[in-house]
Short mmCIF file of C-alpha atoms in Angstrom, two decimals:
data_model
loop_
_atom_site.label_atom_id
_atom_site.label_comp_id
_atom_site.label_asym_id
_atom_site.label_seq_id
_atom_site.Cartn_x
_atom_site.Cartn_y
_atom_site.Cartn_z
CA UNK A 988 87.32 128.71 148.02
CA UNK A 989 89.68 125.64 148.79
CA UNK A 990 93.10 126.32 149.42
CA UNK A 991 95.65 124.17 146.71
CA UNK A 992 99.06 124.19 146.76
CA UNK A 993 101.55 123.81 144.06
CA UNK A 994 103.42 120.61 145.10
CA UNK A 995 106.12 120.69 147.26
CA UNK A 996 109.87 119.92 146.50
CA UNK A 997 108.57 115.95 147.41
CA UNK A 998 106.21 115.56 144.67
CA UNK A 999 108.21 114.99 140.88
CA UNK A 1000 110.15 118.63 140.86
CA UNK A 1001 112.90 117.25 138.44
CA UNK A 1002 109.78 116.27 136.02
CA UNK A 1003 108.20 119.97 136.34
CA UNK A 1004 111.52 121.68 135.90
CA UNK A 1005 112.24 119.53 133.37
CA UNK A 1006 109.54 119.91 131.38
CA UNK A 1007 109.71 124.11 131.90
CA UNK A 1008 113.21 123.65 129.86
CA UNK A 1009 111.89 121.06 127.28
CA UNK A 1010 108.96 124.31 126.84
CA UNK A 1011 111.63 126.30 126.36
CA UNK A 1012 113.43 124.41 123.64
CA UNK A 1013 109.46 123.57 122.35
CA UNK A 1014 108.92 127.35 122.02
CA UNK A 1015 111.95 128.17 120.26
CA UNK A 1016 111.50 125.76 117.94
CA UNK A 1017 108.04 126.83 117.34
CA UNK A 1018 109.25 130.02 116.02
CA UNK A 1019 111.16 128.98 113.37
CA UNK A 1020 108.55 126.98 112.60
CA UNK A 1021 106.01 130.36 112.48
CA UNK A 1022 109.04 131.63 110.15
CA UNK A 1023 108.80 128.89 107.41
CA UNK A 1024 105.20 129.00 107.46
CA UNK A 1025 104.86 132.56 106.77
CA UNK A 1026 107.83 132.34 104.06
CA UNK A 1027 105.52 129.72 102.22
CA UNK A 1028 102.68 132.24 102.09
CA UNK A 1029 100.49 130.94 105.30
CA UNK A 1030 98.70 133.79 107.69
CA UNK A 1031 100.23 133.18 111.18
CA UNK A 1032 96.99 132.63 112.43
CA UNK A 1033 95.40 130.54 110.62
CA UNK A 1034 98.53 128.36 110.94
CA UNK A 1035 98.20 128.77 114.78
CA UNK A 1036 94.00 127.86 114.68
CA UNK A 1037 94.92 124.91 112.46
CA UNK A 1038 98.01 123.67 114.19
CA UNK A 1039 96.10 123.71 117.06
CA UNK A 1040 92.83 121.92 115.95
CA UNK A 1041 95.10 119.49 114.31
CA UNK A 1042 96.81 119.19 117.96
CA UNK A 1043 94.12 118.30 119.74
CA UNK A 1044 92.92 116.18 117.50
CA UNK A 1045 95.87 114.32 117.51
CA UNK A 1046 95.93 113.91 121.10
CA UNK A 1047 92.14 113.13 121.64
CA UNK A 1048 92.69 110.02 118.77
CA UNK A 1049 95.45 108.81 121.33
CA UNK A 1050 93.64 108.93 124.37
CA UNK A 1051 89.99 109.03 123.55
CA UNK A 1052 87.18 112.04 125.01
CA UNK A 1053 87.05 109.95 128.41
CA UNK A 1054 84.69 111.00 130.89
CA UNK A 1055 82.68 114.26 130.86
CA UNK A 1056 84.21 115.94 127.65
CA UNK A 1057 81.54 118.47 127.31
CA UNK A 1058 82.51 120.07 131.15
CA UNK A 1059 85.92 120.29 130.38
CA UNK A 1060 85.42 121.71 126.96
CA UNK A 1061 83.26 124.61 128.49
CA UNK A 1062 84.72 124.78 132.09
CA UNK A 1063 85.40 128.30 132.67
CA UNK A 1064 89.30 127.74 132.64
CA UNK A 1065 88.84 126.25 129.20
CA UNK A 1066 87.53 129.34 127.67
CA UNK A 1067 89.54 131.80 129.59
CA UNK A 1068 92.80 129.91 128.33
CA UNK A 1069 91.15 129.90 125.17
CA UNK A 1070 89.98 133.68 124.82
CA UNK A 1071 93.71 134.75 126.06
CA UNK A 1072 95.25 132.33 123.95
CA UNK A 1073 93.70 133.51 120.65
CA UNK A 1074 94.37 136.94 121.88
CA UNK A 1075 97.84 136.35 122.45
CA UNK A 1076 98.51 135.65 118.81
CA UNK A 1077 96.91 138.30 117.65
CA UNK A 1078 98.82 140.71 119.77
CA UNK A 1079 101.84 139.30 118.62
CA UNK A 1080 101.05 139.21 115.34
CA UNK A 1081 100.38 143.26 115.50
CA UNK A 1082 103.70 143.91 117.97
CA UNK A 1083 105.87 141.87 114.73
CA UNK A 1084 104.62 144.66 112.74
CA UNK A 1085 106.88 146.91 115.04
CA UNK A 1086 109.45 145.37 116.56
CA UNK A 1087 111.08 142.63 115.05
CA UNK A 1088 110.88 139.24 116.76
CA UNK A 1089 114.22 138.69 118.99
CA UNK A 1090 113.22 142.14 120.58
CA UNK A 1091 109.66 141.37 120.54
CA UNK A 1092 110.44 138.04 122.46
CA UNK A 1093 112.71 139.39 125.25
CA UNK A 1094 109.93 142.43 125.82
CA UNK A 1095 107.61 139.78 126.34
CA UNK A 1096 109.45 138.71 129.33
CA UNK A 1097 107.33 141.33 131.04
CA UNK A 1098 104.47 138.64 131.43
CA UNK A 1099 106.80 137.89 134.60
CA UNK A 1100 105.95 140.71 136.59
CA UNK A 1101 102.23 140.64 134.99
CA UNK A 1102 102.30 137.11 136.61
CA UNK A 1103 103.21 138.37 140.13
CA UNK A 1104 100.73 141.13 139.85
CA UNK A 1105 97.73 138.33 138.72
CA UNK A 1106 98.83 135.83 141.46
CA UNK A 1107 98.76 139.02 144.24
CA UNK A 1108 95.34 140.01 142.88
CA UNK A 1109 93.40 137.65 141.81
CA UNK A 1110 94.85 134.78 143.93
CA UNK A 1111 96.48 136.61 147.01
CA UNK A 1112 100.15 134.96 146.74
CA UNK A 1113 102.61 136.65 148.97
CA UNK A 1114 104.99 139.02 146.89
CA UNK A 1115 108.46 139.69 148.71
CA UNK A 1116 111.13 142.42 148.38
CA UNK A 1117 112.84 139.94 146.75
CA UNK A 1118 109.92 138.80 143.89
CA UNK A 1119 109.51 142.58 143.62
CA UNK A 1120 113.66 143.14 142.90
CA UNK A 1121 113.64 140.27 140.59
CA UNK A 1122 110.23 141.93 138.42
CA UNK A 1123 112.03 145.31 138.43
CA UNK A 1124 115.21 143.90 137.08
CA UNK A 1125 113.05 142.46 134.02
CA UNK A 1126 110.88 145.90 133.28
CA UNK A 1127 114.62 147.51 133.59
CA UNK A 1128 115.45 145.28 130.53
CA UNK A 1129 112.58 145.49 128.30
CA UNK A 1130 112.42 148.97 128.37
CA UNK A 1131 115.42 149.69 126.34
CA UNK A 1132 113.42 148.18 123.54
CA UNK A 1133 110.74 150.55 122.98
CA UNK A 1134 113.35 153.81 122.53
CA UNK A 1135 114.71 151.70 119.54
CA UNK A 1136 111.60 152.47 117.67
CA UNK A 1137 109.66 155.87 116.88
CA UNK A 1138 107.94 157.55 120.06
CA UNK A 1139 104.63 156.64 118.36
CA UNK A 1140 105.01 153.35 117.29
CA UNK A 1141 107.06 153.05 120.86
CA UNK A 1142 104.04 153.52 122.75
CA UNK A 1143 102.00 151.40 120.30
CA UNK A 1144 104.15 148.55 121.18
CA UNK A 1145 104.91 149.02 124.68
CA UNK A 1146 100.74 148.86 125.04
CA UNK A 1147 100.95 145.95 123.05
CA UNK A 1148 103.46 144.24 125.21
CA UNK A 1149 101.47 144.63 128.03
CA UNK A 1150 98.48 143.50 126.93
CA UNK A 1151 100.25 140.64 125.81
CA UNK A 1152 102.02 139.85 128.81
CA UNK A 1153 98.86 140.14 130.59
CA UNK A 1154 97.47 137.45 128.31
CA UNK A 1155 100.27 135.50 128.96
CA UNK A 1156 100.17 135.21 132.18
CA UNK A 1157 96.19 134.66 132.20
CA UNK A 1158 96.46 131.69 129.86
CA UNK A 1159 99.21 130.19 131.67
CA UNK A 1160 97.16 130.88 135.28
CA UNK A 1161 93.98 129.02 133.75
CA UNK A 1162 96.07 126.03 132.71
CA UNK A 1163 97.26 126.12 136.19
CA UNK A 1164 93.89 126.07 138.13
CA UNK A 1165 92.29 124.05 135.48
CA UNK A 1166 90.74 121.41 137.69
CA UNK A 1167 90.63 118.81 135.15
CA UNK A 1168 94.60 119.49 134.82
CA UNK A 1169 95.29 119.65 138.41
CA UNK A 1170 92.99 116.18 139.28
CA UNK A 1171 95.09 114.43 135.95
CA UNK A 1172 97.71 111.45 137.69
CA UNK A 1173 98.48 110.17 134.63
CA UNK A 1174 100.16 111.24 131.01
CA UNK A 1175 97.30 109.83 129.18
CA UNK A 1176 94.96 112.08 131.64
CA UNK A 1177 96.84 115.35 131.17
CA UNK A 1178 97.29 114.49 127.35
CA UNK A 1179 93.25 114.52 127.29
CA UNK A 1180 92.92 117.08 129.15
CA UNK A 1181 95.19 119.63 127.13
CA UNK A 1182 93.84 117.94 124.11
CA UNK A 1183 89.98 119.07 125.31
CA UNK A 1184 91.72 122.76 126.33
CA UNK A 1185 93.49 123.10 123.15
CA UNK A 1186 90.18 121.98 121.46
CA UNK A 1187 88.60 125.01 122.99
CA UNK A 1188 90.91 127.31 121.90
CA UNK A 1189 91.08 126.05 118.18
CA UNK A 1190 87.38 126.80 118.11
CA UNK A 1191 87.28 130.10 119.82
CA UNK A 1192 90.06 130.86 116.85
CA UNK A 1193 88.13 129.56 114.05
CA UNK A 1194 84.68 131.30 115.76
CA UNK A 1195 86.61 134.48 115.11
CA UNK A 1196 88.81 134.34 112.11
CA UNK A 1197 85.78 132.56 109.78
CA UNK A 1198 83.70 135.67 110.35
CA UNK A 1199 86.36 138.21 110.68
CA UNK A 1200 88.05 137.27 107.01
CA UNK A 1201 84.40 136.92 105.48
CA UNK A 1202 83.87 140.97 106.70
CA UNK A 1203 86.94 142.48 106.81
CA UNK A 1204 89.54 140.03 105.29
CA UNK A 1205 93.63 142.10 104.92
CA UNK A 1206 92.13 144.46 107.18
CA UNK A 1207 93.92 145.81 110.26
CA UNK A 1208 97.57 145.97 108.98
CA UNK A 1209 96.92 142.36 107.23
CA UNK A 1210 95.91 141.50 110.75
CA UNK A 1211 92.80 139.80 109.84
CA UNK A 1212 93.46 136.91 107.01
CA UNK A 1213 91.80 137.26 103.39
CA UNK A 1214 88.99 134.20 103.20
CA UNK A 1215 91.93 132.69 100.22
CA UNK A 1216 94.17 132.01 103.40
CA UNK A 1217 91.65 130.00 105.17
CA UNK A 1218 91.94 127.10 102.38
CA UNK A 1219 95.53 128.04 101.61
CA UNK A 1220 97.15 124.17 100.59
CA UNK A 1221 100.81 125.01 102.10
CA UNK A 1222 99.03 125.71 105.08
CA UNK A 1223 97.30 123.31 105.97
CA UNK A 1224 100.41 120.62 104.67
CA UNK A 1225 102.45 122.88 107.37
CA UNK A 1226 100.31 122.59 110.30
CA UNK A 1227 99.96 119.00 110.18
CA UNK A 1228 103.34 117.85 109.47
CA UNK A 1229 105.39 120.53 112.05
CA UNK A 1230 102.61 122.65 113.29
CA UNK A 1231 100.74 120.49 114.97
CA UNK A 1232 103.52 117.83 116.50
CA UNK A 1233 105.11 121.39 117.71
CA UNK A 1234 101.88 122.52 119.49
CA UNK A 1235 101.26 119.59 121.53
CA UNK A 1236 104.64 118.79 122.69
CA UNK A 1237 104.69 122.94 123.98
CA UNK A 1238 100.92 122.45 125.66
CA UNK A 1239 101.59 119.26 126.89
CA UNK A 1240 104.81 120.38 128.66
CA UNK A 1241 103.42 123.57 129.91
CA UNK A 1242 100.20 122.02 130.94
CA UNK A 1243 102.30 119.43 133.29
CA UNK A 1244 104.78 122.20 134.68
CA UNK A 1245 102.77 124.65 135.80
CA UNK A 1246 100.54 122.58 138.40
CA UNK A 1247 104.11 121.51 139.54
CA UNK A 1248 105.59 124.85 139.86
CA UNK A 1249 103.15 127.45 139.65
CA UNK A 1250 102.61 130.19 136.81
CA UNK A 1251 105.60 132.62 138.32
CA UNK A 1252 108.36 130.23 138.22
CA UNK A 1253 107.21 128.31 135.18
CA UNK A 1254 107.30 132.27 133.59
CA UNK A 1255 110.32 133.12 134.61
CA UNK A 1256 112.23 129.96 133.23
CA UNK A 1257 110.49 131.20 130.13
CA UNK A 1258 113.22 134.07 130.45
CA UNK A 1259 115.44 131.69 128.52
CA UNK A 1260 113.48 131.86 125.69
CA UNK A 1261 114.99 134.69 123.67
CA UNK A 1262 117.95 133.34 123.70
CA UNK A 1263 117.23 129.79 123.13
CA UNK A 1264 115.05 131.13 119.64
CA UNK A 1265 118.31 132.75 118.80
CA UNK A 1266 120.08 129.33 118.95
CA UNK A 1267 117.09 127.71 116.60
CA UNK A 1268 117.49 130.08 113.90
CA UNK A 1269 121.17 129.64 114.12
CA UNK A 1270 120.64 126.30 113.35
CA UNK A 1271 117.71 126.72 111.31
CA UNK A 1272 120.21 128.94 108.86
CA UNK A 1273 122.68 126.23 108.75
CA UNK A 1274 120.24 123.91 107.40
CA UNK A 1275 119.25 126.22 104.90
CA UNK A 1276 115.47 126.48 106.22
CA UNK A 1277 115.41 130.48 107.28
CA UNK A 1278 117.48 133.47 106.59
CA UNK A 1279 119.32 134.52 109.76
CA UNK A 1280 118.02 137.63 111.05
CA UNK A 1281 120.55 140.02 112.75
CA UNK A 1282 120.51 140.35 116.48
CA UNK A 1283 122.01 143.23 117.95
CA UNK A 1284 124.98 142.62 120.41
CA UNK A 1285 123.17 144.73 123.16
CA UNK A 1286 120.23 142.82 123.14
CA UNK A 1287 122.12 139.88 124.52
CA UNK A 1288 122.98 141.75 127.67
CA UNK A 1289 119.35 142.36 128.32
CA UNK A 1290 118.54 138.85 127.87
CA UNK A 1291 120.90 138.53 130.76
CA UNK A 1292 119.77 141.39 132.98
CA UNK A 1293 116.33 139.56 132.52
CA UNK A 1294 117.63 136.54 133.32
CA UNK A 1295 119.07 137.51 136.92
CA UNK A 1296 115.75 139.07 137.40
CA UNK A 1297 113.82 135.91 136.65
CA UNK A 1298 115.83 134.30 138.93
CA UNK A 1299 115.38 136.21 141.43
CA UNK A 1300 111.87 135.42 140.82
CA UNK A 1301 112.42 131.38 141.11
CA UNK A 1302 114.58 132.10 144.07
CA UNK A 1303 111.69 133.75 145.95
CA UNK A 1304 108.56 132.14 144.67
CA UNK A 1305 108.64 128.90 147.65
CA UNK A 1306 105.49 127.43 148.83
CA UNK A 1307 103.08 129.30 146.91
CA UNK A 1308 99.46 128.34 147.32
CA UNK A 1309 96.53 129.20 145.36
CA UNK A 1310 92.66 129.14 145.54
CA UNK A 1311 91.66 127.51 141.96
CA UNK A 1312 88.97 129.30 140.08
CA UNK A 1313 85.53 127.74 140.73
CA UNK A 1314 86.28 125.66 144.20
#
């Protein structure tokens, strides 16, 4: 394997930062989004599958399949992001059935230390005392969570977390090493690109959810859609109009970040998330869109503990190199 490393301070920082905050704000958005969807009677993911397919569709009409479609749409990166990606909803999907989504979206903040663990593994990136400090500050916060709920359904949901955070940080490591991604100079380039990976994953969705609702449709908890929701009009009218705008502005800007500052640090800006969600459905209520669901006061202190532990995390994470999958 070729060594690669993420680009220095020298090579467009303000643009990868930047666009791990626009995420952020992309993200949070994207949740209220999920919310109105579901309130007009779509399955989350179908939405997802069809915002997505409508996403890259969207951006392959702008830039065109340009050279060699057919490798990136099967490169191994492609249908690892893809796999985790589809998986990731699903888990999340199941974990709303326990824990409602503020708390739900700070214990996620445990795809931080998943992150460090994957990048020490699979990649051999250095982890400090401080990287190590900064991931037990963030477990230290998202435990709380699980003794809000019964000790069964606890430990239902703290496996759930994990193998969601673990999917997290998978998806966001393939979009990372992606060749294609990492060779792309240009924002039509990395707009094809994320167009082709999104393309992938939109499939992979539909590969499972067309079968799935034909054999076991409103099974697992409501898990799997009925076959009615796969041709439900609202929909379909949802993920084109806000779905699908939402979904390539967040893979777009995570897509560019990550090759500029690596999986950990792009993950632990991500620690923002919970409480920039909060601030969308605050203004979501005021325009009449959602009902405001109630967040407890002590959850904003963990969102801070996690916080200082993510920064910890952004502090420490300098000069990271990696071996990208396949070279």
């Amino acid at each position: 394997m070729t060594d690669a490393r993420v680009p220095d301070s020298g090579t467009r920082p303000l643009s990868g930062w930047s666009e791990a905050g626009l995420f952020v704000i992309a993200i949070s958005a994207l949740a209220v989004v999920y919310a109105i969807a579901v309130a007009q009677g779509a399955h989350t993911l179908v939405f997802v599958v069809y915002a997505m397919g409508l996403a890259a569709a969207g951006m392959l009409a702008i830039t065109g399949l340009g050279p060699d479609p057919r490798g990136i749409l099967l490169a191994p990166e492609s249908l690892v992001f893809g796999a985790s990606a589809v998986g990731l909803e699903a888990i999340f999907f199941a974990t709303l059935a326990i824990l409602p989504p503020a708390e739900a979206s700070l214990a996620f903040r445990l795809c931080v230390p998943a992150a460090l663990l994957v990048s020490l593994l699979a990649f051999g990136r250095g982890v400090d005392r401080l990287m190590v400090v900064g991931a037990v500050i963030i477990i230290a916060a998202s435990l709380p969570i699980f003794w809000t709920v019964p000790a069964h359904e606890g430990w239902a949901a703290f496996l759930l977390v994990l193998a969601g955070s673990l999917a997290v940080a998978i998806k966001t490591f393939a979009s990372e090493v992606h060749p294609a991604n990492r060779h792309a100079r240009t924002v039509k380039d990395k707009l094809r690109v994320t167009g082709l990976v999104i393309l992938t994953t939109a499939l992979i969705g539909l590969l499972v959810l067309v079968p799935a609702a034909g054999v076991a449709g409103g099974g697992l908890g409501g898990l799997i859609p009925r076959p009615a929701a796969l041709w439900h009009g609202p929909t379909l009218v949802l993920a084109l109009v806000i779905g699908a705008p939402m979904i390539l502005a967040m893979t777009y800007l995570s897509f560019a970040s990550v090759t500029v500052i690596g999986t950990e640090r792009f993950l632990a800006v991500t620690s923002l998330t919970p409480l920039t969600a909060w601030a969308a459905q605050v203004l979501a209520v005021g325009s009449g869109l959602m009902p405001m669901p109630a967040m407890p006061w002590w959850l904003f202190g963990l969102c801070v503990v996690s916080l200082l532990g993510a920064g910890l995390v952004v502090y420490a994470r300098r000069g990271a190199s990696i071996s990208p999958l396949g070279t």
